[in-house]
């Protein structure tokens, strides 16, 4: 049994909402797991069940070899960083960090030692006497992290902790969280709806949709090998292009072009997915794109254009290429990097 | 600095307000320093007279009542104890029942809250006979417990505490739980400090409420050693001189001034918290 084990966990709220469906998942000690999915998909619910803040309707949660279902959150030895930080407004930073230790009956000197160590690690030593209301967003974030670290819990839980920060700070804190987790080595679960955050932080990633884990794997596995239409569309930025098509005799016919020798026996209505970064310009290419708009990001250009009846088809090329609005591009798919999904089930078929 | 006309008007209004509050008190105080005869013949006074020490000494130390045993000082103490008991218990009980209503999500919480709220419609004066019956069956007449107990439940304070607790974000409770707080420590370490301005305000209101009780102590107490200030105001300077001497108006004024001191002290003492809470929001 691994460090954290979820077995067929289901959550039905009292009002009948089924937020999590029979989810099973194992997380190893020291691993950084990210739950990613659109808003309302049940990732917070799953996290809160691990914390003990929500009852488990069905299934088992084991942490470090002990069944957690009936264990009170205060007894679980988990720490959580909330989206709005939930700092204690009437306590100064020192006491915010010390409170959990005091409740565990640790003696004063040890507490002081631990708080000071954590404060140093997070560079908040100068603010220890301040109230949370006198701190900036980034500093509050650090205090919230400090409160989790100082207790040296079995597992860290993060519920979208970066979403209240501005873009620049978010990227900086993302990096710091990753570094900190590697340094401290505590098993962590991080919940986010932002796929870039998920890709950059995760050792392993669980893509969740409608209360179900659609796919579990390392960020690169999921990027390279999405198992469903949903995962393919959710992971990767800019989003994967989707085209309607038809499969017959290993030949896929889409709008205006055909792909032969497809590695699947599947037949019928399908959706073809192509990532913008997997396209290359070549003479007599498969795809003919009429350019409507070019977004220049410096390092890359995002080219949006029309492909027969499909609007906003995206092609990504290096930033040093000049592409004129209104021009026609001839594109090929690199190394057969295309994805075919069954149209009705959304499952990958190639 | 230039003073704008609007400011002048605002100040005039404020000064009028202050005068309306202060002048009657000053008249009472000035009048309490004269001879009763002077006041009866010449009306109330604006300036300090020469009988100040004598009048106050008399009020504080003279023994009154039928038994000639109760002093005004004793009545102040009684009222103070009663008001303190009522205010303290009201605040404690209301804060705790609001805690139960908000944080223990049992099904009956809402009906129970409304039941408590409905008791606003039945103040003590309405239920005075049943209350008296119960207190006297318990053998609590002529005791501080009897004076205090029937008045300690407060729908108003419960309501205010409930509304306040509801504004405290759930994450605070959750993160306290994960930090190992139990139900009791969450109340003591979080709700009490977070609501301390509220507690101070409630305490002041409830203290004044308890201090100014009239009907209940009047019915409750037969022994004069439990008389309270407001009762004394009516009783103490009439009986012994009925029809015989002049009304002791000056002493009454002195008595009124003295009777204001305990609530004023409470306000002054708690004001620090109260104001601090108003100017620095901590949420
Ligand atoms: N306390 C609750 N009572 C009823 N339904 C809830 C409650 N909390 C969340 N839900 C529902 O459960 C689903 C999953 O919610 P949540 O786990 O918060 O999603 P996420 O964190 O992925 O955005 C949503 O449909 C949401 O409306
Ligand atoms: Mg959420």
XYZ file of C-alpha atoms and ligand atoms in Angstrom:
661
model
C 0.000 0.000 0.000
C 1.329 3.424 -0.876
C 1.541 6.469 1.356
C -1.862 7.896 0.511
C -4.427 5.515 -0.883
C -7.884 6.411 -2.141
C -10.088 3.441 -2.881
C -13.387 3.877 -4.734
C -13.998 7.186 -3.041
C -17.396 8.707 -3.768
C -18.863 11.946 -2.520
C -22.529 12.789 -2.671
C -23.465 16.065 -1.002
C -26.605 16.178 1.132
C -28.383 18.084 -1.648
C -27.781 15.156 -4.000
C -24.855 16.587 -5.995
C -22.509 13.766 -6.895
C -19.179 15.566 -6.784
C -16.771 12.624 -6.892
C -17.418 9.214 -8.514
C -15.644 6.071 -7.314
C -12.179 7.515 -7.534
C -9.106 5.434 -6.813
C -5.653 6.895 -6.579
C -2.331 6.139 -4.929
C 0.252 8.728 -4.030
C 3.796 7.835 -2.985
C 5.668 9.416 -0.146
C 7.324 12.680 -1.185
C 5.375 12.898 -4.419
C 3.911 16.156 -5.725
C 0.485 15.323 -7.097
C -1.635 17.894 -8.912
C -5.391 17.670 -9.420
C -6.350 19.702 -12.431
C -9.711 20.238 -14.051
C -12.299 22.871 -14.854
C -14.134 24.677 -12.097
C -16.782 22.494 -10.450
C -15.240 19.173 -11.463
C -14.835 18.021 -7.857
C -11.132 18.565 -7.223
C -11.653 20.612 -4.055
C -14.111 18.043 -2.795
C -11.587 15.264 -3.283
C -8.909 17.279 -1.505
C -11.215 18.164 1.359
C -12.050 14.517 1.878
C -8.346 13.809 2.286
C -8.201 16.639 4.838
C -11.274 15.328 6.624
C -13.278 18.484 6.051
C -15.895 16.550 4.099
C -17.324 13.162 5.006
C -16.618 10.330 2.620
C -19.873 8.954 1.257
C -18.342 5.700 0.076
C -14.879 4.218 -0.203
C -11.725 4.347 1.900
C -8.887 6.769 2.393
C -5.672 5.425 3.903
C -2.829 7.685 4.967
C 0.465 6.183 6.063
C -1.162 2.818 6.600
C -4.068 4.069 8.701
C -7.707 4.231 7.679
C -8.740 7.887 7.787
C -12.482 7.724 7.123
C -13.573 8.385 10.686
C -10.518 10.298 11.862
C -11.130 13.906 12.861
C -9.270 16.509 10.749
C -7.407 17.675 13.832
C -6.022 14.155 14.266
C -4.979 13.527 10.685
C -1.731 15.443 10.726
C -2.384 17.130 7.403
C -1.867 20.797 6.587
C -3.829 22.805 4.077
C -3.256 26.100 2.282
C -6.543 27.693 1.287
C -7.330 29.881 -1.678
C -7.938 32.925 0.508
C -5.185 31.787 2.912
C -7.540 31.722 5.938
C -4.935 33.336 8.150
C -6.035 34.043 11.694
C -6.819 37.777 11.507
C -6.478 38.492 15.222
C -3.104 36.791 15.665
C 0.226 38.098 14.508
C 2.302 36.086 12.066
C 4.250 34.409 14.841
C 1.102 33.134 16.507
C -0.421 32.148 13.189
C 2.514 29.793 12.769
C 2.684 28.755 16.401
C -0.997 28.003 16.940
C -0.971 24.477 15.544
C 2.142 23.632 17.548
C 0.641 24.979 20.766
C -2.380 22.760 20.261
C -0.071 19.787 20.092
C 1.348 20.617 23.468
C 4.860 21.349 22.250
C 7.007 23.349 24.657
C 7.695 27.041 24.154
C 11.365 26.847 23.167
C 10.755 24.199 20.523
C 7.885 26.222 19.116
C 10.034 29.326 18.907
C 12.771 27.367 17.203
C 10.423 25.834 14.665
C 8.601 29.073 13.906
C 11.864 30.923 13.409
C 13.218 28.203 11.140
C 10.085 28.189 9.012
C 10.042 31.987 8.907
C 13.615 32.042 7.712
C 12.923 29.455 5.031
C 10.048 31.558 3.721
C 11.720 34.925 4.274
C 9.031 36.239 6.570
C 11.208 36.700 9.653
C 10.793 40.481 9.487
C 7.024 40.340 9.712
C 6.577 37.971 12.618
C 5.001 40.629 14.817
C 2.600 41.916 12.166
C -1.053 41.099 11.822
C -2.104 39.499 8.502
C -4.026 42.642 7.544
C -0.710 44.477 7.366
C 0.800 42.104 4.793
C 0.745 42.078 1.001
C -0.823 39.219 -0.954
C 2.511 37.518 -1.549
C 3.502 37.797 2.105
C 0.175 36.353 3.224
C 0.744 33.493 0.855
C 4.080 32.828 2.503
C 2.562 32.938 5.954
C -0.050 30.417 4.865
C 2.744 28.195 3.579
C 4.687 28.709 6.772
C 1.732 27.654 8.850
C 1.659 24.403 6.898
C 5.396 23.772 6.942
C 6.008 24.512 10.584
C 3.962 21.554 11.725
C 5.886 19.124 9.580
C 2.696 17.294 8.577
C 2.361 14.002 6.763
C 0.879 15.709 3.742
C 0.425 19.228 2.338
C -2.833 20.092 0.661
C -3.114 23.169 -1.528
C -6.470 24.396 -2.811
C -5.778 26.861 -5.614
C -3.448 28.885 -3.408
C -2.102 31.040 -6.227
C -5.305 32.200 -7.823
C -5.544 35.385 -5.734
C -2.145 36.637 -6.834
C -1.308 38.753 -9.864
C 0.240 37.009 -12.853
C 3.856 37.820 -12.105
C 3.711 36.891 -8.452
C 1.866 33.718 -9.330
C 4.708 32.516 -11.510
C 7.244 33.429 -8.844
C 5.335 31.676 -6.059
C 4.769 28.655 -8.278
C 8.498 28.276 -8.595
C 9.014 28.770 -4.880
C 6.406 26.202 -3.956
C 8.085 23.669 -6.179
C 11.515 24.410 -4.750
C 10.218 24.358 -1.217
C 8.469 21.049 -1.705
C 11.620 19.519 -3.112
C 13.601 20.860 -0.167
C 11.169 19.782 2.533
C 10.187 16.615 0.710
C 6.652 16.438 2.050
C 4.013 14.575 0.066
C 1.766 17.200 -1.516
C -1.504 17.490 -3.355
C -2.061 20.689 -5.257
C -5.423 21.607 -6.754
C -5.669 24.019 -9.661
C -7.753 24.774 -12.722
C -4.747 26.254 -14.478
C -3.102 23.693 -16.725
C 0.190 25.589 -16.927
C 0.437 25.574 -13.149
C -0.403 21.893 -13.174
C 2.187 21.000 -15.817
C 4.980 22.928 -14.133
C 4.404 21.753 -10.567
C 3.398 18.155 -10.864
C 5.420 15.017 -10.453
C 2.179 13.357 -11.436
C -1.023 14.849 -12.681
C -4.638 13.786 -12.306
C -6.914 15.371 -14.871
C -10.389 15.430 -13.394
C -13.659 15.982 -15.197
C -17.170 15.678 -13.772
C -15.948 13.929 -10.639
C -13.915 11.321 -12.501
C -10.165 11.083 -12.979
C -9.904 11.094 -16.757
C -6.199 10.445 -16.830
C -3.340 10.005 -14.426
C 0.323 10.334 -15.311
C 3.363 12.542 -15.513
C 2.770 15.888 -17.232
C 4.701 14.763 -20.317
C 2.835 11.452 -20.582
C -0.426 13.295 -20.487
C 0.683 15.904 -22.969
C 2.096 13.350 -25.380
C -0.563 10.789 -24.941
C -3.960 12.167 -23.971
C -6.423 9.322 -23.558
C -9.566 11.333 -24.214
C -10.872 14.313 -26.050
C -11.340 16.169 -22.775
C -7.760 15.696 -21.626
C -6.430 16.585 -25.059
C -8.379 19.822 -25.047
C -7.598 20.719 -21.460
C -3.846 20.143 -21.393
C -1.684 22.214 -23.697
C -1.679 25.876 -24.528
C -2.742 27.093 -27.014
C -5.462 24.496 -27.152
C -5.361 21.551 -29.517
C -7.224 22.027 -32.829
C -10.179 19.716 -33.326
C -11.629 18.716 -36.697
C -14.473 16.406 -37.600
C -13.541 13.400 -39.661
C -14.454 9.951 -40.786
C -12.411 6.793 -40.491
C -12.683 3.993 -42.963
C -10.148 1.345 -43.995
C -7.384 3.041 -42.030
C -8.013 6.243 -43.934
C -9.154 9.372 -42.198
C -10.964 11.944 -44.271
C -11.357 15.361 -42.727
C -12.393 18.651 -44.274
C -10.264 19.070 -47.333
C -7.611 16.462 -46.670
C -7.018 12.793 -46.019
C -4.610 10.918 -43.818
C -3.721 7.437 -44.967
C -2.371 4.451 -43.040
C -3.777 5.468 -39.681
C -2.724 3.015 -36.964
C -6.193 1.985 -35.864
C -8.857 -0.477 -36.841
C -11.587 1.881 -35.643
C -14.168 3.045 -38.159
C -16.843 5.740 -38.164
C -17.285 9.289 -37.036
C -14.216 10.641 -35.258
C -12.627 13.842 -34.055
C -9.110 14.602 -35.185
C -6.869 16.557 -32.866
C -3.716 18.389 -33.872
C -1.601 20.517 -31.540
C -0.642 23.941 -32.944
C 3.010 23.215 -32.195
C 2.992 19.956 -34.153
C 2.464 21.675 -37.486
C 5.239 22.589 -39.887
C 5.210 24.572 -43.102
C 6.025 22.536 -46.184
C 5.276 22.636 -49.857
C 2.226 20.664 -50.905
C 1.240 20.149 -47.276
C -1.943 18.467 -46.152
C -3.534 21.513 -44.697
C -4.147 24.806 -46.388
C -4.571 27.639 -43.923
C -5.796 31.122 -44.787
C -4.276 33.434 -42.172
C -6.691 35.754 -40.354
C -4.636 36.874 -37.389
C -1.108 36.616 -36.043
C -0.315 36.943 -32.337
C 3.340 37.744 -31.847
C 4.588 36.584 -28.464
C 8.235 37.264 -29.225
C 9.529 33.739 -28.910
C 6.610 32.326 -30.885
C 3.939 33.426 -33.281
C 0.437 32.107 -32.897
C -1.170 32.056 -36.304
C -4.968 31.795 -36.467
C -6.670 31.126 -39.723
C -9.439 29.466 -41.624
C -9.341 25.920 -42.867
C -12.309 25.279 -45.150
C -15.215 25.758 -42.758
C -13.209 25.722 -39.570
C -12.407 29.066 -37.994
C -9.599 29.907 -35.619
C -7.421 26.965 -36.506
C -4.156 27.621 -34.729
C -0.588 27.102 -35.899
C 2.409 27.916 -33.778
C 5.705 28.848 -35.374
C 9.007 30.337 -34.200
C 8.911 34.070 -33.551
C 11.526 34.910 -36.170
C 9.256 33.940 -39.073
C 7.223 36.701 -40.604
C 3.741 35.705 -41.597
C 1.416 38.082 -43.363
C -2.221 38.427 -42.593
C -4.287 37.136 -45.497
C -1.574 34.832 -46.825
C -2.040 31.143 -47.454
C 0.090 28.615 -45.604
C 0.648 25.030 -46.528
C 1.111 22.904 -43.398
C 2.023 19.332 -42.592
C 1.668 17.350 -39.375
C 5.028 16.592 -37.796
C 5.921 12.914 -37.257
C 2.339 11.673 -37.396
C 1.608 13.584 -34.183
C -2.136 13.632 -34.454
C -4.771 12.227 -32.184
C -7.998 10.520 -33.145
C -10.949 10.294 -30.788
C -14.211 8.437 -31.128
C -16.818 11.091 -31.707
C -19.462 9.665 -29.431
C -17.373 8.445 -26.472
C -14.474 10.895 -26.697
C -12.048 8.019 -26.191
C -8.743 7.969 -28.018
C -8.650 5.386 -30.811
C -5.177 5.669 -32.372
C -6.897 76.559 8.000
C -10.150 77.823 6.575
C -13.342 76.750 8.232
C -16.126 75.953 5.839
C -19.705 77.034 6.578
C -20.795 73.429 6.457
C -18.372 72.617 9.230
C -19.731 75.434 11.359
C -23.266 74.162 10.928
C -22.147 70.639 11.741
C -20.443 71.861 14.874
C -23.469 73.870 15.957
C -25.649 70.781 15.597
C -23.163 68.706 17.547
C -22.909 71.329 20.279
C -26.682 71.449 20.598
C -26.673 67.671 20.913
C -24.021 67.768 23.602
C -25.902 70.449 25.500
C -29.101 68.434 25.372
C -27.229 65.556 26.979
C -25.139 67.448 29.467
C -27.329 70.281 30.730
C -29.867 68.149 32.628
C -27.025 66.308 34.296
C -25.358 69.548 35.224
C -28.620 70.941 36.644
C -29.048 67.812 38.728
C -25.497 68.080 39.963
C -25.724 71.815 40.730
C -29.056 71.361 42.437
C -27.657 68.566 44.564
C -25.308 71.047 46.175
C -27.996 73.270 47.658
C -30.411 73.118 50.507
C -33.732 71.396 49.773
C -35.530 74.520 50.930
C -33.652 76.695 48.455
C -34.579 74.419 45.581
C -38.198 74.156 46.605
C -38.549 77.907 46.889
C -36.264 79.109 44.105
C -36.355 76.221 41.610
C -33.475 74.265 40.166
C -29.982 75.725 40.162
C -27.258 76.243 37.605
C -24.479 77.063 40.010
C -22.825 75.053 42.749
C -24.050 75.712 46.281
C -22.437 75.115 49.668
C -24.289 71.964 50.753
C -22.443 69.538 48.480
C -20.532 67.544 51.066
C -23.394 67.440 53.520
C -25.951 66.205 50.982
C -23.727 63.490 49.564
C -22.629 62.354 52.969
C -26.228 62.119 54.030
C -27.280 60.135 50.977
C -24.456 57.662 51.253
C -24.630 57.022 54.947
C -28.158 57.691 56.105
C -30.074 54.579 56.961
C -33.512 54.455 55.405
C -36.390 52.123 54.741
C -38.868 50.800 57.248
C -36.203 49.034 59.202
C -33.911 52.039 59.071
C -31.118 49.733 58.018
C -30.563 50.060 54.288
C -28.250 52.767 52.997
C -27.917 54.165 49.506
C -24.403 52.782 49.346
C -25.803 49.296 49.925
C -28.341 49.788 47.146
C -25.662 50.857 44.715
C -23.750 47.722 45.510
C -26.865 45.601 45.047
C -27.644 47.154 41.705
C -24.060 46.825 40.615
C -23.988 43.131 41.476
C -27.303 42.537 39.770
C -26.302 44.432 36.615
C -22.879 42.801 36.509
C -24.416 39.355 36.899
C -27.047 39.970 34.260
C -24.622 41.501 31.765
C -21.941 38.848 32.225
C -24.297 35.902 32.033
C -26.267 37.375 29.158
C -23.096 37.845 27.121
C -21.679 34.416 27.961
C -24.922 32.543 27.366
C -25.786 34.411 24.178
C -22.317 33.996 22.699
C -22.354 30.292 23.453
C -25.857 29.620 22.227
C -25.134 31.558 19.039
C -21.999 29.417 18.653
C -24.086 26.282 18.956
C -26.682 27.586 16.517
C -24.173 28.590 13.854
C -21.508 25.910 14.086
C -23.349 22.774 15.095
C -25.366 22.126 12.004
C -28.170 20.151 13.509
C -31.538 20.171 11.806
C -33.374 22.091 14.496
C -30.928 24.986 14.602
C -33.116 27.332 12.606
C -36.425 26.593 14.368
C -34.663 26.862 17.706
C -33.203 30.185 16.723
C -36.635 31.542 15.818
C -38.036 30.187 19.041
C -35.384 32.133 20.904
C -36.122 35.149 18.782
C -39.830 35.006 19.567
C -39.045 35.452 23.263
C -38.430 39.092 22.381
C -42.212 39.320 22.322
C -42.454 38.190 25.938
C -40.290 40.478 28.056
C -40.067 39.917 31.765
C -42.929 42.306 32.477
C -45.303 40.079 30.509
C -44.240 36.858 32.184
C -43.747 38.352 35.584
C -46.208 36.115 37.449
C -44.943 32.784 36.158
C -41.399 34.037 36.656
C -42.156 35.020 40.199
C -43.831 31.689 40.863
C -40.841 29.746 39.629
C -38.304 31.849 41.473
C -40.250 31.702 44.684
C -40.804 27.918 44.355
C -37.067 27.604 44.011
C -36.726 29.606 47.216
C -34.755 32.299 45.486
C -36.693 35.369 46.578
C -34.489 37.833 48.391
C -31.273 36.603 46.822
C -28.925 37.820 44.139
C -29.505 34.610 42.204
C -33.212 35.346 42.154
C -32.590 38.895 40.999
C -30.315 37.841 38.196
C -31.431 34.466 36.899
C -34.757 35.263 35.202
C -33.083 38.024 33.206
C -30.045 36.237 31.817
C -31.483 34.847 28.599
C -31.232 37.334 25.770
C -32.673 36.916 22.307
C -31.204 40.219 21.178
C -27.642 39.372 22.085
C -28.007 35.840 20.691
C -29.220 37.351 17.450
C -26.301 39.776 17.181
C -23.720 37.121 17.991
C -25.301 34.768 15.496
C -25.196 37.352 12.743
C -21.573 38.104 13.551
C -20.465 34.465 13.604
C -22.135 33.936 10.258
C -19.816 36.504 8.683
C -16.727 34.571 9.798
C -15.507 32.578 6.790
C -15.740 28.784 6.996
C -12.084 28.460 6.042
C -11.117 29.938 9.386
C -12.840 27.112 11.222
C -11.462 24.549 8.810
C -7.937 25.753 9.069
C -8.218 25.921 12.859
C -9.467 22.328 12.834
C -6.468 21.220 10.808
C -4.307 23.079 13.318
C -5.732 20.824 15.998
C -8.344 23.111 17.517
C -11.366 21.459 19.114
C -14.823 22.982 19.547
C -13.906 24.648 22.806
C -10.566 26.080 21.693
C -12.119 27.446 18.507
C -14.608 29.353 20.618
C -12.000 30.676 23.053
C -9.114 31.262 20.651
C -11.094 32.580 17.698
C -14.676 33.629 18.267
C -14.082 35.420 21.554
C -11.117 37.537 20.418
C -12.732 38.208 17.050
C -15.932 39.389 18.668
C -14.438 41.295 21.571
C -15.762 44.656 20.411
C -19.149 43.065 20.046
C -18.813 41.610 23.533
C -17.896 45.025 24.935
C -20.872 46.661 23.250
C -23.277 43.943 24.385
C -21.901 44.116 27.888
C -22.519 47.851 28.080
C -26.090 47.576 26.817
C -26.895 44.673 29.073
C -25.314 46.302 32.076
C -27.476 49.385 31.674
C -30.482 47.134 31.104
C -29.792 45.252 34.322
C -29.007 48.383 36.255
C -32.245 50.077 35.329
C -34.507 47.138 36.220
C -37.385 48.289 38.389
C -40.384 46.005 38.393
C -38.575 42.716 38.906
C -36.533 43.709 41.984
C -39.591 45.441 43.359
C -41.599 42.219 43.227
C -38.724 39.934 44.078
C -37.392 41.534 47.185
C -39.102 41.911 50.502
C -35.932 42.209 52.538
C -34.535 45.686 52.321
C -30.969 44.488 52.104
C -31.681 43.485 48.489
C -33.156 46.784 47.416
C -31.745 48.304 44.258
C -31.001 51.847 43.191
C -34.025 52.396 41.030
C -36.342 51.141 43.764
C -34.613 53.380 46.254
C -35.136 56.391 44.107
C -38.826 55.989 44.619
C -38.856 54.738 48.156
C -36.023 55.953 50.230
C -36.717 59.642 50.614
C -40.466 59.518 50.856
C -41.564 57.110 53.544
C -39.743 58.438 56.511
C -40.933 61.978 55.949
C -44.417 61.378 54.668
C -46.576 64.381 55.348
C -44.284 65.551 58.050
C -41.368 67.360 56.545
C -40.554 68.900 53.207
C -39.579 66.604 50.316
C -35.803 66.170 50.371
C -35.250 67.367 46.836
C -31.549 68.170 47.091
C -30.717 64.731 48.440
C -32.679 63.151 45.637
C -30.563 64.996 43.138
C -27.435 63.836 44.893
C -28.811 60.303 44.795
C -29.465 60.550 41.059
C -25.942 61.782 40.396
C -24.464 58.956 42.463
C -26.646 56.378 40.769
C -25.146 57.298 37.421
C -21.617 56.472 38.476
C -21.582 52.653 38.092
C -22.860 52.568 34.484
C -20.602 55.475 33.576
C -17.634 53.580 34.971
C -18.515 50.530 32.913
C -18.811 52.588 29.749
C -15.551 54.417 30.392
C -13.746 51.192 31.141
C -15.006 49.302 28.073
C -14.935 52.249 25.716
C -11.268 51.643 24.934
C -12.031 48.252 23.370
C -15.205 49.459 21.844
C -13.612 52.385 19.995
C -10.524 50.395 19.064
C -12.745 47.831 17.415
C -14.602 50.499 15.526
C -11.513 52.099 14.002
C -9.329 49.091 13.246
C -11.155 46.370 11.404
C -9.416 43.078 11.702
C -11.179 41.054 9.091
N -21.249 22.023 0.231
C -21.730 21.633 -0.967
N -23.008 21.241 -1.078
C -23.498 20.847 -2.271
N -22.806 20.803 -3.401
C -21.525 21.187 -3.369
C -20.911 21.632 -2.142
N -19.626 21.952 -2.411
C -19.441 21.727 -3.720
N -20.564 21.263 -4.307
C -20.742 20.875 -5.718
O -19.870 19.805 -5.980
C -19.250 19.965 -7.237
C -17.745 19.970 -7.096
O -17.351 21.078 -6.357
P -15.850 21.420 -6.032
O -15.180 20.205 -5.510
O -15.819 22.619 -5.172
O -15.278 21.790 -7.480
P -13.873 22.411 -7.890
O -13.043 22.630 -6.681
O -13.291 21.422 -8.828
O -14.183 23.688 -8.589
C -19.804 21.245 -7.824
O -20.834 20.889 -8.700
C -20.328 21.984 -6.660
O -21.424 22.772 -7.021
Mg -12.368 24.469 -5.788
